[in-house]
mmCIF file of C-alpha atoms in Angstrom:
data_model
loop_
_atom_site.group_PDB
_atom_site.id
_atom_site.type_symbol
_atom_site.label_atom_id
_atom_site.label_comp_id
_atom_site.label_asym_id
_atom_site.label_seq_id
_atom_site.Cartn_x
_atom_site.Cartn_y
_atom_site.Cartn_z
ATOM 1 C CA UNK A 1 -1.445 92.818 -44.883
ATOM 2 C CA UNK A 2 -3.619 90.204 -43.157
ATOM 3 C CA UNK A 3 -3.876 90.555 -39.395
ATOM 4 C CA UNK A 4 -3.144 87.460 -37.307
ATOM 5 C CA UNK A 5 -5.133 87.067 -34.100
ATOM 6 C CA UNK A 6 -4.896 84.458 -31.340
ATOM 7 C CA UNK A 7 -8.075 83.716 -29.362
ATOM 8 C CA UNK A 8 -7.429 82.112 -25.957
ATOM 9 C CA UNK A 9 -10.641 80.862 -24.338
ATOM 10 C CA UNK A 10 -11.503 77.624 -22.552
ATOM 11 C CA UNK A 11 -15.003 77.603 -24.078
ATOM 12 C CA UNK A 12 -14.964 75.934 -27.511
ATOM 13 C CA UNK A 13 -18.081 77.756 -28.723
ATOM 14 C CA UNK A 14 -16.693 81.204 -27.841
ATOM 15 C CA UNK A 15 -13.413 80.416 -29.612
ATOM 16 C CA UNK A 16 -15.222 79.112 -32.692
ATOM 17 C CA UNK A 17 -17.624 82.061 -32.915
ATOM 18 C CA UNK A 18 -14.761 84.554 -32.518
ATOM 19 C CA UNK A 19 -12.647 82.745 -35.110
ATOM 20 C CA UNK A 20 -15.455 82.471 -37.673
ATOM 21 C CA UNK A 21 -16.437 86.091 -37.063
ATOM 22 C CA UNK A 22 -12.930 87.543 -37.434
ATOM 23 C CA UNK A 23 -12.145 85.407 -40.491
ATOM 24 C CA UNK A 24 -15.466 85.999 -42.274
ATOM 25 C CA UNK A 25 -16.042 89.673 -41.427
ATOM 26 C CA UNK A 26 -12.466 90.994 -41.403
ATOM 27 C CA UNK A 27 -10.550 88.378 -43.388
ATOM 28 C CA UNK A 28 -8.034 87.932 -40.584
ATOM 29 C CA UNK A 29 -6.056 84.771 -39.893
ATOM 30 C CA UNK A 30 -7.178 83.396 -36.521
ATOM 31 C CA UNK A 31 -5.635 80.767 -34.245
ATOM 32 C CA UNK A 32 -7.246 79.307 -31.146
ATOM 33 C CA UNK A 33 -6.009 78.009 -27.810
ATOM 34 C CA UNK A 34 -8.135 76.414 -25.093
ATOM 35 C CA UNK A 35 -5.990 77.291 -22.049
ATOM 36 C CA UNK A 36 -3.498 79.832 -20.796
ATOM 37 C CA UNK A 37 -0.541 77.466 -21.148
ATOM 38 C CA UNK A 38 -1.607 76.438 -24.667
ATOM 39 C CA UNK A 39 -2.050 80.137 -25.474
ATOM 40 C CA UNK A 40 1.509 80.926 -24.339
ATOM 41 C CA UNK A 41 2.885 78.269 -26.688
ATOM 42 C CA UNK A 42 0.653 79.411 -29.567
ATOM 43 C CA UNK A 43 1.636 83.065 -29.078
ATOM 44 C CA UNK A 44 5.330 82.195 -29.217
ATOM 45 C CA UNK A 45 4.855 79.942 -32.258
ATOM 46 C CA UNK A 46 2.514 82.132 -34.360
ATOM 47 C CA UNK A 47 3.574 85.639 -33.258
ATOM 48 C CA UNK A 48 0.065 87.101 -33.697
ATOM 49 C CA UNK A 49 -0.669 90.803 -34.183
ATOM 50 C CA UNK A 50 -3.089 90.660 -31.242
ATOM 51 C CA UNK A 51 -4.481 88.290 -28.627
ATOM 52 C CA UNK A 52 -8.073 88.029 -27.395
ATOM 53 C CA UNK A 53 -7.825 86.519 -23.911
ATOM 54 C CA UNK A 54 -10.622 85.166 -21.738
ATOM 55 C CA UNK A 55 -10.438 86.323 -18.110
ATOM 56 C CA UNK A 56 -12.092 83.327 -16.405
ATOM 57 C CA UNK A 57 -10.291 80.079 -17.241
ATOM 58 C CA UNK A 58 -9.401 77.092 -15.069
ATOM 59 C CA UNK A 59 -5.804 76.582 -13.912
ATOM 60 C CA UNK A 60 -4.259 79.689 -15.517
ATOM 61 C CA UNK A 61 -6.705 82.608 -15.705
ATOM 62 C CA UNK A 62 -6.494 85.555 -18.099
ATOM 63 C CA UNK A 63 -4.532 87.937 -15.839
ATOM 64 C CA UNK A 64 -1.984 85.175 -15.056
ATOM 65 C CA UNK A 65 -1.675 84.347 -18.752
ATOM 66 C CA UNK A 66 -1.214 88.048 -19.569
ATOM 67 C CA UNK A 67 1.559 88.378 -16.979
ATOM 68 C CA UNK A 68 3.296 85.297 -18.435
ATOM 69 C CA UNK A 69 3.015 86.770 -21.954
ATOM 70 C CA UNK A 70 4.539 90.021 -20.674
ATOM 71 C CA UNK A 71 7.412 88.095 -19.074
ATOM 72 C CA UNK A 72 8.471 86.470 -22.365
ATOM 73 C CA UNK A 73 10.502 88.702 -24.653
ATOM 74 C CA UNK A 74 8.982 87.135 -27.793
ATOM 75 C CA UNK A 75 5.390 87.873 -26.704
ATOM 76 C CA UNK A 76 5.705 90.960 -24.468
ATOM 77 C CA UNK A 77 4.890 93.455 -27.228
ATOM 78 C CA UNK A 78 1.743 91.683 -28.520
ATOM 79 C CA UNK A 79 -1.350 93.739 -27.629
ATOM 80 C CA UNK A 80 -3.844 91.791 -25.494
ATOM 81 C CA UNK A 81 -7.583 92.433 -25.268
ATOM 82 C CA UNK A 82 -9.377 90.732 -22.385
ATOM 83 C CA UNK A 83 -12.749 89.082 -22.981
ATOM 84 C CA UNK A 84 -14.905 89.023 -19.879
ATOM 85 C CA UNK A 85 -18.463 88.505 -18.709
ATOM 86 C CA UNK A 86 -17.656 90.707 -15.686
ATOM 87 C CA UNK A 87 -18.776 94.235 -16.423
ATOM 88 C CA UNK A 88 -18.584 95.884 -12.986
ATOM 89 C CA UNK A 89 -16.665 99.158 -13.060
ATOM 90 C CA UNK A 90 -14.267 97.844 -10.399
ATOM 91 C CA UNK A 91 -13.475 94.758 -12.507
ATOM 92 C CA UNK A 92 -12.926 96.850 -15.638
ATOM 93 C CA UNK A 93 -10.549 99.247 -13.901
ATOM 94 C CA UNK A 94 -8.647 96.333 -12.298
ATOM 95 C CA UNK A 95 -8.255 94.709 -15.745
ATOM 96 C CA UNK A 96 -7.161 98.009 -17.334
ATOM 97 C CA UNK A 97 -4.648 98.382 -14.509
ATOM 98 C CA UNK A 98 -2.894 95.226 -15.724
ATOM 99 C CA UNK A 99 -1.733 97.088 -18.826
ATOM 100 C CA UNK A 100 -3.892 95.302 -21.390
ATOM 101 C CA UNK A 101 -4.828 97.092 -24.620
ATOM 102 C CA UNK A 102 -8.526 96.892 -23.807
ATOM 103 C CA UNK A 103 -11.456 94.964 -22.367
ATOM 104 C CA UNK A 104 -14.412 93.612 -24.373
ATOM 105 C CA UNK A 105 -17.479 92.085 -22.765
ATOM 106 C CA UNK A 106 -19.045 88.715 -23.447
ATOM 107 C CA UNK A 107 -21.323 87.917 -25.025
ATOM 108 C CA UNK A 108 -20.058 89.922 -27.990
ATOM 109 C CA UNK A 109 -21.774 90.571 -31.322
ATOM 110 C CA UNK A 110 -19.966 88.364 -33.872
ATOM 111 C CA UNK A 111 -20.703 90.833 -36.668
ATOM 112 C CA UNK A 112 -19.188 93.678 -34.651
ATOM 113 C CA UNK A 113 -16.190 91.939 -33.041
ATOM 114 C CA UNK A 114 -13.602 92.852 -35.681
ATOM 115 C CA UNK A 115 -14.673 96.520 -35.543
ATOM 116 C CA UNK A 116 -14.355 96.512 -31.741
ATOM 117 C CA UNK A 117 -10.899 94.905 -31.892
ATOM 118 C CA UNK A 118 -9.751 97.343 -34.597
ATOM 119 C CA UNK A 119 -11.072 100.286 -32.571
ATOM 120 C CA UNK A 120 -9.278 99.190 -29.374
ATOM 121 C CA UNK A 121 -6.007 98.626 -31.219
ATOM 122 C CA UNK A 122 -6.206 101.617 -33.558
ATOM 123 C CA UNK A 123 -6.107 99.420 -36.672
ATOM 124 C CA UNK A 124 -7.367 101.131 -39.797
ATOM 125 C CA UNK A 125 -9.134 99.028 -42.417
#
């Protein structure tokens, strides 16, 4: 069965690279959202198998978006992987403490992204 992934990132190029990568390499169905609030609506509408969520976004950042996803019954069980350029140990442990499925760093290798997502989520090919 084809995996459905939502990518929430305010940077168009990051969203496009992630979408092309996951579709081309893994054959997944990928949706994009450019803000936290748009991502909340997209998650409720598309019910993805997973969400890749940027940490640093204007207005509603990644942690705030994650908390809002957790607060909605329809989206609370969707695993979320944070995408971040912050790689300090303290940042990583703070992000893990939120209860996300995992944290991936940007920039990511487009050819390796689907493997990293599958590894974090325990998806077998």
